[in-house]
Coordinates of C-alpha atoms in Angstrom, one line a residue:
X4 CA -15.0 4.0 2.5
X5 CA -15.9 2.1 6.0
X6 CA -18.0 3.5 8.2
X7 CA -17.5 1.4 11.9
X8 CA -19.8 1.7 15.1
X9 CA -18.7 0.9 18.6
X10 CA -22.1 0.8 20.8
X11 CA -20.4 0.5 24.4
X12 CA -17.0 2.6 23.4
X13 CA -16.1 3.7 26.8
X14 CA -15.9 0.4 28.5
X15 CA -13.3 -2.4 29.3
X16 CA -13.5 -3.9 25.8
X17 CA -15.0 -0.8 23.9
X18 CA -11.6 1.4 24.2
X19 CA -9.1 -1.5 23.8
X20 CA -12.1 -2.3 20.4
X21 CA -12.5 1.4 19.1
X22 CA -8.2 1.3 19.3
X23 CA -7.4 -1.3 17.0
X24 CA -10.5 -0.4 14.6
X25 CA -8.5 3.0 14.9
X26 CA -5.3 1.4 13.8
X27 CA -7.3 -0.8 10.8
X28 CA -6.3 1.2 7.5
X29 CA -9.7 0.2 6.2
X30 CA -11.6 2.2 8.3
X31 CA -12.2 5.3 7.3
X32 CA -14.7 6.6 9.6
X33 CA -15.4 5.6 13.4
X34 CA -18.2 6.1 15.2
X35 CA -18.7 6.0 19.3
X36 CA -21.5 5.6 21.4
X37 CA -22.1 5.0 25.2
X38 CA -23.6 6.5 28.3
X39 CA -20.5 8.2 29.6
X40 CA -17.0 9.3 28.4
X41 CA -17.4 9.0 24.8
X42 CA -16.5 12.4 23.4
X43 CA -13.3 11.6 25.8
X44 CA -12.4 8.4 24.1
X45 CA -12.8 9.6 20.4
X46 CA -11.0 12.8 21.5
X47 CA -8.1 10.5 22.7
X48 CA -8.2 8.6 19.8
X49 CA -8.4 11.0 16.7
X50 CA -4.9 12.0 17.6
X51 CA -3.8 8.5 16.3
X52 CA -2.4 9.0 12.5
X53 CA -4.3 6.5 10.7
X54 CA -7.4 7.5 8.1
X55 CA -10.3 7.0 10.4
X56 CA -12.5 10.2 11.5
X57 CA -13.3 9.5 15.0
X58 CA -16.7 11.1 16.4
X59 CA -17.9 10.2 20.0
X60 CA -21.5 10.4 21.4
X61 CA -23.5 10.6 24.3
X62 CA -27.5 9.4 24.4
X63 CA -28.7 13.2 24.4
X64 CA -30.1 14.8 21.2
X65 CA -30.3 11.2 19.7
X66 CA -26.5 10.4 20.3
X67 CA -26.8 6.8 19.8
X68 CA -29.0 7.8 16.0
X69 CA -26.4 10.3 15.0
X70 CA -23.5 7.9 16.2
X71 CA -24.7 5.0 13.5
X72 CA -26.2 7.3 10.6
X73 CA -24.0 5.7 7.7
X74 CA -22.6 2.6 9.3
X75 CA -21.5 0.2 7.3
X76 CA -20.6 -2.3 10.4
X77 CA -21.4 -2.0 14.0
X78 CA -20.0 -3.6 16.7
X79 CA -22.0 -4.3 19.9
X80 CA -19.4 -4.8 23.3
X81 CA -22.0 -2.7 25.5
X82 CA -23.2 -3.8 28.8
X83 CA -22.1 -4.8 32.1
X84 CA -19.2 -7.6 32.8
X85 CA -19.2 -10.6 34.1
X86 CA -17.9 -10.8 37.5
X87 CA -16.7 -13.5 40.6
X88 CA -20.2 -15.4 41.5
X89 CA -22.8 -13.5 38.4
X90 CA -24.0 -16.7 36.4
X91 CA -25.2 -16.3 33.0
X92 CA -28.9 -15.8 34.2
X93 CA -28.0 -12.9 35.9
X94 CA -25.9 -11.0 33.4
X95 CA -28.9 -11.5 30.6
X96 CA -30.8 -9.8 33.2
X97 CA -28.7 -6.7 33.0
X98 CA -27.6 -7.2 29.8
X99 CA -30.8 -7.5 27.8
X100 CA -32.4 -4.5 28.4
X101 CA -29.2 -2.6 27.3
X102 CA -29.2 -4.6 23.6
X103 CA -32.7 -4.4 22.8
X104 CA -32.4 -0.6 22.8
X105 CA -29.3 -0.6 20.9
X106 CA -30.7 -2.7 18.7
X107 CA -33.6 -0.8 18.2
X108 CA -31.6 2.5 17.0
X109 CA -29.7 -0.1 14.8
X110 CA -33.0 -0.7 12.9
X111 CA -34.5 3.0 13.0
X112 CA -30.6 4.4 11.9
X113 CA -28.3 1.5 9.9
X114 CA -31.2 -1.1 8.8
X115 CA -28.4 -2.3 6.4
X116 CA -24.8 -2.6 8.6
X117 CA -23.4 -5.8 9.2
X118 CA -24.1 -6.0 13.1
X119 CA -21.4 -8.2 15.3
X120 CA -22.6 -9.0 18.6
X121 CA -20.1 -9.1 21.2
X122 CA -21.8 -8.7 24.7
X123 CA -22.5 -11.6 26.6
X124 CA -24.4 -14.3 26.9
X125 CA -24.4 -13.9 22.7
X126 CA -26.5 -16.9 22.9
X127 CA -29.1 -15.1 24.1
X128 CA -28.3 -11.6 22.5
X129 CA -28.0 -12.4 19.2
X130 CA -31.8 -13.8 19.1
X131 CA -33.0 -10.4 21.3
X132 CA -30.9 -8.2 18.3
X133 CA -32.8 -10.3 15.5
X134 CA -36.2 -10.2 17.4
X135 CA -35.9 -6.5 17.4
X136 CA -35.2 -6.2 13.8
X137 CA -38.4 -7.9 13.0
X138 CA -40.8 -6.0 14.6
X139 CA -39.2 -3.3 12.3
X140 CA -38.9 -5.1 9.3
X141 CA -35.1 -4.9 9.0
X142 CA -34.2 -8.4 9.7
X143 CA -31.2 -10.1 7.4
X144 CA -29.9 -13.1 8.8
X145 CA -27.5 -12.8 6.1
X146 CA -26.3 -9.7 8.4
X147 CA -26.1 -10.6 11.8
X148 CA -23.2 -12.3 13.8
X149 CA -22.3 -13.4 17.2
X150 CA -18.5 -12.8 18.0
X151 CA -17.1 -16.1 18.8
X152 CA -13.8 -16.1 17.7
X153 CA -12.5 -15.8 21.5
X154 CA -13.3 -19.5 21.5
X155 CA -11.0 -19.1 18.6
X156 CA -8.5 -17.0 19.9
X157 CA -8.1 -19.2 23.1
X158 CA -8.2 -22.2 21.2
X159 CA -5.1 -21.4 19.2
X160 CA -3.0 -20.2 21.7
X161 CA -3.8 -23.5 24.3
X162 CA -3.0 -25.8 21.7
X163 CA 0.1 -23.6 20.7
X164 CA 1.5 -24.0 24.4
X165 CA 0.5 -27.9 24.4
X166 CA 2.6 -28.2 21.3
X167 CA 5.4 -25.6 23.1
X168 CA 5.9 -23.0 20.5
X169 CA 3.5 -19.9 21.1
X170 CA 5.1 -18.4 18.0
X171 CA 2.9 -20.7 16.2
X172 CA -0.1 -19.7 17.9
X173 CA -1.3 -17.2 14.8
X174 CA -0.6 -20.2 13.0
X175 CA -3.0 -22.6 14.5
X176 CA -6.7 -22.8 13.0
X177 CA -8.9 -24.9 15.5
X178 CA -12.9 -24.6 14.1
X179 CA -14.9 -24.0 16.8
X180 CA -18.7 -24.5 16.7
X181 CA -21.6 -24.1 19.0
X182 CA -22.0 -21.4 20.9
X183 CA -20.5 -18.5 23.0
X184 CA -21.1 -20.2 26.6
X185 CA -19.8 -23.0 29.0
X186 CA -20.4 -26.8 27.5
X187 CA -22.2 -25.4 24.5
X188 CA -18.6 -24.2 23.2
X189 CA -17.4 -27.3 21.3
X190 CA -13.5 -27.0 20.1
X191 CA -13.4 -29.4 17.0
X192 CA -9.5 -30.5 18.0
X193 CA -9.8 -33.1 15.2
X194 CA -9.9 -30.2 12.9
X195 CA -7.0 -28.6 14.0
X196 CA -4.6 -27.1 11.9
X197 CA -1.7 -28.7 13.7
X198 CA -1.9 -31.9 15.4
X199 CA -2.0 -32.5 19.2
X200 CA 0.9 -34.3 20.8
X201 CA -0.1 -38.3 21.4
X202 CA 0.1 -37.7 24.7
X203 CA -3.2 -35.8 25.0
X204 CA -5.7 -38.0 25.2
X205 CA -8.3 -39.3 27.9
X206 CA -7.7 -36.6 30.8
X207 CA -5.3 -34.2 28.9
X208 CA -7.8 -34.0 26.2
X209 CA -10.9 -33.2 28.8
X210 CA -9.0 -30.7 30.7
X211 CA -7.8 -28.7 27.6
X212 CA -11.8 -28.7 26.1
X213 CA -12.2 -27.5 29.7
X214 CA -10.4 -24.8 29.3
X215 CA -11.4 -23.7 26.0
X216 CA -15.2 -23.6 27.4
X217 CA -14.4 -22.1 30.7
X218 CA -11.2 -19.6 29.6
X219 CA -13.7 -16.9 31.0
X220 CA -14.1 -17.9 33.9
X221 CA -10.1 -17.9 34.6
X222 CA -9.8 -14.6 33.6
X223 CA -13.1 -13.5 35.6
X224 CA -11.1 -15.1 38.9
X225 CA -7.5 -13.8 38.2
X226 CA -9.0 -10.3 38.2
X227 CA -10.5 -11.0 41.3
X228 CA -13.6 -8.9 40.4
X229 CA -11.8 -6.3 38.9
X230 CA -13.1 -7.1 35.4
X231 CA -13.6 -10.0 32.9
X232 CA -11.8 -10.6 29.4
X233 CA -12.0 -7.5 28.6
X234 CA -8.3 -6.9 26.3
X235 CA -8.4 -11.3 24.7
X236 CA -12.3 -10.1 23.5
X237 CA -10.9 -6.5 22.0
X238 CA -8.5 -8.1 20.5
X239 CA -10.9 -10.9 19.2
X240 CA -13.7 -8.7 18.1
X241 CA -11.1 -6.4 16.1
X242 CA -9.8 -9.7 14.4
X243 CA -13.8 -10.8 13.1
X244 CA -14.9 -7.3 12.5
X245 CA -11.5 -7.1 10.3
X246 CA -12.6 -10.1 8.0
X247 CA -16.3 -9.1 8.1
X248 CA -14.7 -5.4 6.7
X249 CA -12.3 -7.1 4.5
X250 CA -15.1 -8.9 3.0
X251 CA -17.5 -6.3 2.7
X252 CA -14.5 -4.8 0.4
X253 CA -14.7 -7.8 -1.9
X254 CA -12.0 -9.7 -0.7
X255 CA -12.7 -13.4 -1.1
X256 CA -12.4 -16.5 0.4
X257 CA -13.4 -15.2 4.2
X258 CA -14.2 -18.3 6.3
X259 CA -14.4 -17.7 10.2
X260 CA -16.7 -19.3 12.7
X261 CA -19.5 -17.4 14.3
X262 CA -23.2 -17.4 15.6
X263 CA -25.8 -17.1 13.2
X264 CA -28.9 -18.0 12.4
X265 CA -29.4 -20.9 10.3
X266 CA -31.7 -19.1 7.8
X267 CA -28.9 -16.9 6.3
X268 CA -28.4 -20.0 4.0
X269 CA -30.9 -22.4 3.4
X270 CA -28.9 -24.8 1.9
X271 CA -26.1 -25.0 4.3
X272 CA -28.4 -24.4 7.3
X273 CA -30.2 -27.3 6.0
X274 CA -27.4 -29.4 5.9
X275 CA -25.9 -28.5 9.4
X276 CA -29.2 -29.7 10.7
X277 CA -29.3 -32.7 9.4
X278 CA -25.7 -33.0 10.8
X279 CA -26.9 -32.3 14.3
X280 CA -30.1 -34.1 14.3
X281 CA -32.8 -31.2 15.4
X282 CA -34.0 -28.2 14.7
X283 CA -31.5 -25.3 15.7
X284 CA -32.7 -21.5 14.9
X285 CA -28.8 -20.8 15.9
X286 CA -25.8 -22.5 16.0
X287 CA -22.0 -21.6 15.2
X288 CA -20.3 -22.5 12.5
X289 CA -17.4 -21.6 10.0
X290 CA -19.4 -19.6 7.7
X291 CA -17.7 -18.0 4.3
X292 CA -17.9 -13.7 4.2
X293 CA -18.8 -11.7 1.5
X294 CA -19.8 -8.0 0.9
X295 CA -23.6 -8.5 2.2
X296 CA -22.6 -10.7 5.1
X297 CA -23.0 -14.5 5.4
X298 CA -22.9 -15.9 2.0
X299 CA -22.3 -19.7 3.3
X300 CA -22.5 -21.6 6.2
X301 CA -20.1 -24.7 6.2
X302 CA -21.4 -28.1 8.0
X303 CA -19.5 -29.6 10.8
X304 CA -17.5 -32.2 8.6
X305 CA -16.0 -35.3 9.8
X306 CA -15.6 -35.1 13.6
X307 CA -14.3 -37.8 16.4
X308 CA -17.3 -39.5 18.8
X309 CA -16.0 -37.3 21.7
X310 CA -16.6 -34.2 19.4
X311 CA -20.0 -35.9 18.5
X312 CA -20.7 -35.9 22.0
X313 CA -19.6 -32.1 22.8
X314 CA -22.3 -31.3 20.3
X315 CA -25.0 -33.0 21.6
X316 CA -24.2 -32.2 24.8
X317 CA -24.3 -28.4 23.8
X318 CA -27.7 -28.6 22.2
X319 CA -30.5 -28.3 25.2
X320 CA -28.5 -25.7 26.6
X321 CA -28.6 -24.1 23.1
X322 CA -32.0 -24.1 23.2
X323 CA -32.8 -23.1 26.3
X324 CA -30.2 -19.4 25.7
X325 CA -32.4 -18.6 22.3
X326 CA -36.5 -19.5 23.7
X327 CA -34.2 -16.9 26.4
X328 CA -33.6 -14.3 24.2
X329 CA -36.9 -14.5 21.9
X330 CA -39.3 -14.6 24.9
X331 CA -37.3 -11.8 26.2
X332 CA -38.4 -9.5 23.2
X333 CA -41.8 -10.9 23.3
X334 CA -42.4 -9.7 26.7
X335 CA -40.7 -6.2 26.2
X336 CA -43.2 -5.4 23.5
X337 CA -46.2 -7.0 25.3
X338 CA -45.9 -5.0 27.9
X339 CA -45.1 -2.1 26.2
X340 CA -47.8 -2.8 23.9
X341 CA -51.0 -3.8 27.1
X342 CA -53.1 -0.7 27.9
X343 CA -52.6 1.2 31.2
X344 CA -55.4 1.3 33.7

């Protein structure tokens, strides 16, 4: 029995999301939650035959509570997308606001789901969703993730054209560590499951990392402001919160990069710092699933100097998204907290 929670149902990756958790046979019971068109959506979708009881909510008379009593995972795509010209500054400035309040009925309602972070910059939002859960005492590192596996996603299916045989592209494992954003998205091609032809090296090789780290941004300009990558990050989203399920079910053996914070294993945080030389309260990794959460985080392994590189470069600007997120929490309840005149 699998309670799932979609905050941010009724938008361009919420539906396409809520749809293939629908169709998952381990879900047993889906919840919906956002500021318009929910009872719509999960309407819509409890005529699908497949096991899940579909209930959507609306923030009146505590929606977004009664929407996560019982969750076993939730699933955060809420917030505004990313469009022609918005940099990342400006979308944690919308964005922010909208995941500390969801995170806050995540802590007061389902202190112990499994909480996967999709809405962007995840850099940033992942530390704001953590932030929150301490000032209630809920926090589990152990329990929170940020969605990368679009890095994933994209990564397999690029190399899968350079090697010209999409058919492989399910096929194709490439790690990717890092981040969720621009350079700090670092494709380990060295790792790959299947090789790169010879012929991409120098040039080739730059301009395929490229697109890997910018893929968003070529969807953001195809749509001609008209949307961002809304159906890839569905699709992705549905693929990690199907491990994370299939884990919490006791399957074993659940390895899949993601954003999390290094505290959720001592040991292996320990180790993937002394891998990257400083001090990182985030990072992503491959980390290995269980039924609480994170029960490993893997180190880097043997990478090429160009990959070495990717890394480092990804670091300050690392650093810079999570004092982002943090100080963003620290000044909500500051203010919150400062007596009126």
């Amino acid at each position: 029995m699998v309670k799932a929670v979609v905050l941010g149902a009724a938008g361009g990756i919420g539906q396409p999301l809520a749809l293939l958790l629908k169709a998952n046979p381990l879900v047993t019971e889906l919840g919906l939650f956002d500021i318009v068109n929910t009872p719509g959506v999960a309407a819509d979708l409890s005529h699908i035959a497949t096991p899940a009881k579909v209930e959507g909510f609306l923030p009146p008379d505590d929606g977004l509570l009664k929407a996560l009593k019982g969750a076993d995972v939730v699933v955060i795509p809420a917030g505004v997308p990313r469009k022609p010209g918005m940099t990342r500054d400006d979308l944690f400035k919308i964005n922010a606001g909208i995941i500390k309040d969801l995170a806050t009925g995540i802590a007061k309602a389902a202190p112990k789901a499994l909480v996967l972070v999709i809405s962007n910059p995840v850099n940033s939002t992942v530390p704001i969703v953590a932030e929150v859960f301490k000032k209630f005492g809920t926090f589990d590192p152990k329990r929170l993730f940020g969605v990368t596996t679009l890095d994933v996603v994209r990564s397999s299916t690029f190399v899968s054209e350079i090697i010209g045989d999409l058919a492989l592209s399910k096929d194709v494992v490439v790690p990717v560590v890092g981040g969720h954003s621009g350079v700090t998205i670092v494709p380990l091609l060295s790792q790959s499951s299947h090789s790169l032809p010879s012929s991409v090296d120098g040039s080739a090789y730059d301009a395929l990392v490229n697109r890997i780290q910018f893929g968003g941004d070529e969807v953001v300009k195809a749509k001609n402001g008209a949307g961002s990558a809304t159906l890839s990050m569905a699709y992705a989203g549905a693929e990690f919160a199907g491990k994370v399920i299939r884990a919490l079910n006791g399957e074993k053996g659940i390895i899949a990069p993601t954003y999390v914070n290094l505290s959720a294993d001592a040991e292996g945080g320990a180790a993937l710092t002394k891998e990257l030389g400083q001090e990182l309260a985030y990072f992503s990794s491959n980390v290995e699933l269980g039924p609480g959460g994170i029960t490993k985080i893997n180190p880097l392994g043997k990478i090429t100097e160009k990959e070495a590189e990717l890394v480092k470069a990804a670091i300050p600007e690392l650093v810079k998204n999570i004092e982002t997120g943090v100080n963003f929490v620290a000044e909500a309840y500051k203010a919150a907290e400062e007596p009126r005149l």
